[in-house]
């Protein structure tokens, strides 16, 4: 596990997640994966199992239904062997390496077999006139032959050439010796079209990779603007000078 002076994972509930999947909800580019992760979290009846503390994080308490929460948390569904890392704060790029390794070590400690992360690829503005808001392209990258076979079996095209940054890059580069498959889904979105529509496509793609995992897409689209505004507000507020309440 990471240096305890940097990150502390406070276990709130023990679960057997052996052979399961970890979904990365940290936002590296945009908030598409955060929205998709939140949708899955609420659709598969997860429980809060851990919180992550760090002096490097914005010191923020997120209040939901009158209950305060750490801004970085881990949820899980033991029956589906699926866990989700959720972050409701902006993460400084200097922490990507530490966070990626923390996630990998936690997955290894809990004997998980697969980590799924994602990143956005934004289409230039001049292309938006010819692309419908429902037309999103998702490609994948796998760190091992097994991970690439997971993508092929789920009818997800493999990225042939390109670069990936942020936490997904750390997961790909640092996982080779841990015996964990890592899949990065690259979501080609259209500039000017809200993240939640790409999030619906992303969550649907994740459900193809992980049997039993689902997202209530109609509800997501119905609540999308509210969710997006709330996440954006949390990520951009000045926590040192403001105290915010969410009803």
CSV table of C-alpha atoms in Angstrom, one decimal:
chain,number,residue,atom,x,y,z
A,1,UNK,CA,0.0,0.0,0.0
A,2,UNK,CA,1.1,3.6,-0.5
A,3,UNK,CA,3.1,5.5,2.1
A,4,UNK,CA,0.7,6.1,5.0
A,5,UNK,CA,1.9,9.6,5.3
A,6,UNK,CA,0.6,10.3,1.8
A,7,UNK,CA,-2.6,8.2,1.6
A,8,UNK,CA,-4.5,6.4,4.3
A,9,UNK,CA,-7.3,4.0,3.3
A,10,UNK,CA,-9.7,3.7,6.1
A,11,UNK,CA,-11.6,0.4,5.8
A,12,UNK,CA,-15.2,0.7,6.9
A,13,UNK,CA,-16.5,-2.7,5.9
A,14,UNK,CA,-14.7,-5.8,4.8
A,15,UNK,CA,-15.9,-7.7,1.7
A,16,UNK,CA,-14.7,-10.7,-0.2
A,17,UNK,CA,-13.9,-9.2,-3.7
A,18,UNK,CA,-11.6,-12.0,-4.8
A,19,UNK,CA,-11.5,-12.4,-8.6
A,20,UNK,CA,-13.5,-9.1,-9.0
A,21,UNK,CA,-13.3,-5.8,-10.8
A,22,UNK,CA,-12.3,-2.3,-9.8
A,23,UNK,CA,-13.8,0.6,-11.6
A,24,UNK,CA,-11.8,3.9,-11.6
A,25,UNK,CA,-14.0,6.9,-11.0
A,26,UNK,CA,-11.2,9.5,-10.8
A,27,UNK,CA,-11.5,12.2,-13.5
A,28,UNK,CA,-8.4,12.8,-15.5
A,29,UNK,CA,-10.0,14.4,-18.6
A,30,UNK,CA,-13.5,15.7,-18.0
A,31,UNK,CA,-16.0,14.1,-15.7
A,32,UNK,CA,-17.4,11.4,-18.0
A,33,UNK,CA,-16.0,8.5,-16.0
A,34,UNK,CA,-17.1,10.1,-12.7
A,35,UNK,CA,-20.7,10.3,-13.9
A,36,UNK,CA,-20.6,6.8,-15.3
A,37,UNK,CA,-19.2,5.4,-12.1
A,38,UNK,CA,-21.8,7.2,-10.0
A,39,UNK,CA,-24.6,5.7,-12.2
A,40,UNK,CA,-23.2,2.2,-11.8
A,41,UNK,CA,-22.7,2.8,-8.1
A,42,UNK,CA,-26.4,3.6,-7.6
A,43,UNK,CA,-27.7,1.0,-10.0
A,44,UNK,CA,-26.1,-2.1,-8.5
A,45,UNK,CA,-26.8,-1.6,-4.8
A,46,UNK,CA,-23.3,-0.9,-3.5
A,47,UNK,CA,-22.1,-0.2,0.0
A,48,UNK,CA,-19.5,2.2,1.2
A,49,UNK,CA,-16.5,0.1,2.3
A,50,UNK,CA,-13.6,2.6,2.6
A,51,UNK,CA,-12.5,6.2,2.5
A,52,UNK,CA,-9.2,7.6,1.4
A,53,UNK,CA,-7.5,10.4,3.3
A,54,UNK,CA,-4.6,12.6,2.3
A,55,UNK,CA,-3.1,15.9,3.3
A,56,UNK,CA,-2.6,16.5,-0.4
A,57,UNK,CA,-6.4,16.4,-1.1
A,58,UNK,CA,-8.6,19.4,-0.8
A,59,UNK,CA,-10.0,19.3,2.7
A,60,UNK,CA,-13.7,18.9,1.9
A,61,UNK,CA,-16.6,17.1,3.4
A,62,UNK,CA,-19.4,16.1,1.0
A,63,UNK,CA,-22.8,16.2,2.6
A,64,UNK,CA,-25.5,14.0,1.1
A,65,UNK,CA,-28.9,13.4,2.7
A,66,UNK,CA,-27.6,15.2,5.8
A,67,UNK,CA,-24.6,12.7,6.1
A,68,UNK,CA,-21.0,13.9,5.7
A,69,UNK,CA,-18.6,11.9,3.6
A,70,UNK,CA,-15.0,11.9,2.7
A,71,UNK,CA,-14.6,13.2,-0.9
A,72,UNK,CA,-12.7,10.1,-2.0
A,73,UNK,CA,-14.4,6.8,-1.3
A,74,UNK,CA,-14.6,3.2,-2.3
A,75,UNK,CA,-17.9,1.4,-2.8
A,76,UNK,CA,-18.5,-2.3,-3.5
A,77,UNK,CA,-21.1,-5.0,-4.3
A,78,UNK,CA,-19.8,-8.2,-2.8
A,79,UNK,CA,-22.2,-10.4,-4.9
A,80,UNK,CA,-21.0,-8.9,-8.1
A,81,UNK,CA,-17.4,-8.7,-6.9
A,82,UNK,CA,-17.3,-5.1,-8.1
A,83,UNK,CA,-15.7,-2.1,-6.4
A,84,UNK,CA,-15.8,1.6,-7.5
A,85,UNK,CA,-13.3,4.4,-6.6
A,86,UNK,CA,-15.2,7.7,-6.4
A,87,UNK,CA,-13.6,11.1,-6.3
A,88,UNK,CA,-15.6,14.3,-5.9
A,89,UNK,CA,-12.6,16.6,-5.9
A,90,UNK,CA,-10.1,17.8,-8.5
A,91,UNK,CA,-6.9,15.8,-8.3
A,92,UNK,CA,-3.6,17.6,-9.0
A,93,UNK,CA,-1.6,15.9,-11.8
A,94,UNK,CA,1.4,15.5,-9.4
A,95,UNK,CA,-0.7,12.9,-7.5
A,96,UNK,CA,-1.6,10.7,-10.5
A,97,UNK,CA,1.3,8.3,-10.0
A,98,UNK,CA,0.6,7.9,-6.2
A,99,UNK,CA,-3.1,7.4,-6.8
A,100,UNK,CA,-2.7,4.9,-9.6
A,101,UNK,CA,-0.3,2.8,-7.5
A,102,UNK,CA,-2.6,3.1,-4.5
A,103,UNK,CA,-5.5,1.7,-6.6
A,104,UNK,CA,-3.3,-1.1,-8.0
A,105,UNK,CA,-2.0,-2.1,-4.5
A,106,UNK,CA,-5.6,-2.0,-3.1
A,107,UNK,CA,-6.8,-4.2,-6.0
A,108,UNK,CA,-3.9,-6.6,-5.4
A,109,UNK,CA,-4.5,-6.8,-1.6
A,110,UNK,CA,-8.2,-7.6,-2.3
A,111,UNK,CA,-7.3,-10.2,-5.0
A,112,UNK,CA,-9.1,-8.4,-7.8
A,113,UNK,CA,-8.4,-9.5,-11.3
A,114,UNK,CA,-9.5,-6.5,-13.4
A,115,UNK,CA,-9.3,-2.7,-13.3
A,116,UNK,CA,-11.3,-0.6,-15.7
A,117,UNK,CA,-10.5,3.1,-16.2
A,118,UNK,CA,-11.3,5.6,-19.0
A,119,UNK,CA,-10.2,8.8,-20.7
A,120,UNK,CA,-11.9,11.2,-23.1
A,121,UNK,CA,-10.8,12.0,-26.6
A,122,UNK,CA,-12.5,15.3,-27.6
A,123,UNK,CA,-13.4,15.8,-31.3
A,124,UNK,CA,-12.5,19.2,-32.8
A,125,UNK,CA,-15.4,21.7,-33.0
A,126,UNK,CA,-15.4,21.6,-36.8
A,127,UNK,CA,-16.5,17.9,-36.6
A,128,UNK,CA,-19.5,18.5,-34.3
A,129,UNK,CA,-21.9,19.4,-37.2
A,130,UNK,CA,-21.7,16.0,-38.7
A,131,UNK,CA,-21.8,13.9,-35.5
A,132,UNK,CA,-25.1,13.2,-33.7
A,133,UNK,CA,-25.2,13.6,-29.9
A,134,UNK,CA,-25.8,9.8,-29.7
A,135,UNK,CA,-22.8,8.8,-31.8
A,136,UNK,CA,-19.9,8.1,-29.5
A,137,UNK,CA,-16.9,5.9,-30.4
A,138,UNK,CA,-15.2,3.9,-27.7
A,139,UNK,CA,-12.0,2.0,-28.2
A,140,UNK,CA,-9.9,0.1,-25.6
A,141,UNK,CA,-6.4,-0.6,-24.5
A,142,UNK,CA,-5.4,-3.7,-22.5
A,143,UNK,CA,-2.2,-4.2,-20.6
A,144,UNK,CA,-2.1,-8.0,-21.1
A,145,UNK,CA,-3.2,-10.5,-23.7
A,146,UNK,CA,-6.0,-11.5,-21.3
A,147,UNK,CA,-7.1,-7.8,-21.0
A,148,UNK,CA,-7.1,-7.4,-24.8
A,149,UNK,CA,-9.1,-10.6,-25.2
A,150,UNK,CA,-11.7,-9.2,-22.8
A,151,UNK,CA,-12.1,-6.2,-25.1
A,152,UNK,CA,-12.3,-8.4,-28.2
A,153,UNK,CA,-14.9,-10.7,-26.6
A,154,UNK,CA,-17.0,-7.6,-25.7
A,155,UNK,CA,-16.8,-6.3,-29.3
A,156,UNK,CA,-14.7,-3.3,-28.3
A,157,UNK,CA,-12.2,-2.2,-30.8
A,158,UNK,CA,-8.5,-2.0,-29.8
A,159,UNK,CA,-6.6,1.3,-30.1
A,160,UNK,CA,-3.7,0.6,-32.4
A,161,UNK,CA,-1.5,3.7,-31.9
A,162,UNK,CA,-1.7,6.7,-29.6
A,163,UNK,CA,-0.9,8.0,-26.2
A,164,UNK,CA,-2.7,7.9,-22.9
A,165,UNK,CA,-2.0,10.1,-19.9
A,166,UNK,CA,-3.0,10.6,-16.3
A,167,UNK,CA,-4.1,7.9,-13.9
A,168,UNK,CA,-5.0,5.5,-16.8
A,169,UNK,CA,-1.4,5.7,-17.9
A,170,UNK,CA,-0.1,4.8,-14.5
A,171,UNK,CA,-2.5,1.9,-14.3
A,172,UNK,CA,-1.2,0.5,-17.6
A,173,UNK,CA,2.5,1.1,-17.0
A,174,UNK,CA,2.7,-0.1,-13.3
A,175,UNK,CA,0.4,-3.2,-13.5
A,176,UNK,CA,2.6,-5.6,-15.5
A,177,UNK,CA,4.1,-7.4,-12.5
A,178,UNK,CA,0.9,-7.5,-10.3
A,179,UNK,CA,-1.1,-10.1,-12.3
A,180,UNK,CA,-4.0,-7.7,-12.8
A,181,UNK,CA,-5.7,-7.1,-16.1
A,182,UNK,CA,-6.1,-3.3,-16.8
A,183,UNK,CA,-8.5,-2.1,-19.5
A,184,UNK,CA,-8.6,1.6,-20.4
A,185,UNK,CA,-11.7,2.7,-22.4
A,186,UNK,CA,-11.2,5.8,-24.6
A,187,UNK,CA,-14.4,7.7,-25.1
A,188,UNK,CA,-14.4,9.9,-28.3
A,189,UNK,CA,-16.8,12.7,-27.4
A,190,UNK,CA,-18.1,15.7,-29.2
A,191,UNK,CA,-17.1,19.1,-28.0
A,192,UNK,CA,-20.1,21.1,-26.9
A,193,UNK,CA,-22.2,18.0,-26.0
A,194,UNK,CA,-22.6,17.3,-22.3
A,195,UNK,CA,-20.4,14.7,-20.6
A,196,UNK,CA,-23.4,12.8,-19.3
A,197,UNK,CA,-24.4,11.5,-22.8
A,198,UNK,CA,-20.9,10.1,-23.2
A,199,UNK,CA,-21.1,8.7,-19.7
A,200,UNK,CA,-24.2,6.8,-20.6
A,201,UNK,CA,-22.3,5.1,-23.5
A,202,UNK,CA,-19.3,4.5,-21.3
A,203,UNK,CA,-21.4,2.8,-18.5
A,204,UNK,CA,-23.1,0.6,-21.1
A,205,UNK,CA,-19.7,-0.4,-22.4
A,206,UNK,CA,-18.5,-1.3,-18.9
A,207,UNK,CA,-21.6,-3.5,-18.4
A,208,UNK,CA,-20.4,-5.5,-21.4
A,209,UNK,CA,-17.1,-6.1,-19.8
A,210,UNK,CA,-18.5,-7.0,-16.3
A,211,UNK,CA,-21.5,-9.3,-16.2
A,212,UNK,CA,-24.2,-8.2,-13.8
A,213,UNK,CA,-23.0,-4.6,-13.7
A,214,UNK,CA,-25.5,-2.1,-15.1
A,215,UNK,CA,-26.4,1.6,-15.2
A,216,UNK,CA,-29.9,2.9,-15.2
A,217,UNK,CA,-29.3,4.9,-18.4
A,218,UNK,CA,-32.8,6.5,-18.6
A,219,UNK,CA,-32.5,7.7,-15.1
A,220,UNK,CA,-29.0,8.9,-15.8
A,221,UNK,CA,-30.2,11.0,-18.7
A,222,UNK,CA,-33.2,12.3,-16.7
A,223,UNK,CA,-31.0,13.4,-13.8
A,224,UNK,CA,-27.9,14.1,-15.9
A,225,UNK,CA,-27.8,17.9,-15.8
A,226,UNK,CA,-28.3,17.9,-12.0
A,227,UNK,CA,-25.6,15.3,-11.5
A,228,UNK,CA,-23.2,17.1,-13.8
A,229,UNK,CA,-23.7,20.5,-12.2
A,230,UNK,CA,-23.3,19.0,-8.7
A,231,UNK,CA,-20.0,17.3,-9.6
A,232,UNK,CA,-18.7,20.4,-11.3
A,233,UNK,CA,-19.6,22.6,-8.4
A,234,UNK,CA,-17.9,20.3,-5.9
A,235,UNK,CA,-14.8,20.1,-8.1
A,236,UNK,CA,-14.4,23.9,-8.6
A,237,UNK,CA,-15.4,25.4,-5.2
A,238,UNK,CA,-12.8,27.0,-3.0
A,239,UNK,CA,-13.0,24.7,0.0
A,240,UNK,CA,-10.7,26.9,2.1
A,241,UNK,CA,-13.0,29.9,2.0
A,242,UNK,CA,-16.5,28.5,1.4
A,243,UNK,CA,-18.9,26.1,3.2
A,244,UNK,CA,-21.5,24.7,0.9
A,245,UNK,CA,-24.7,22.7,1.6
A,246,UNK,CA,-26.4,20.5,-0.8
A,247,UNK,CA,-30.1,19.7,-0.4
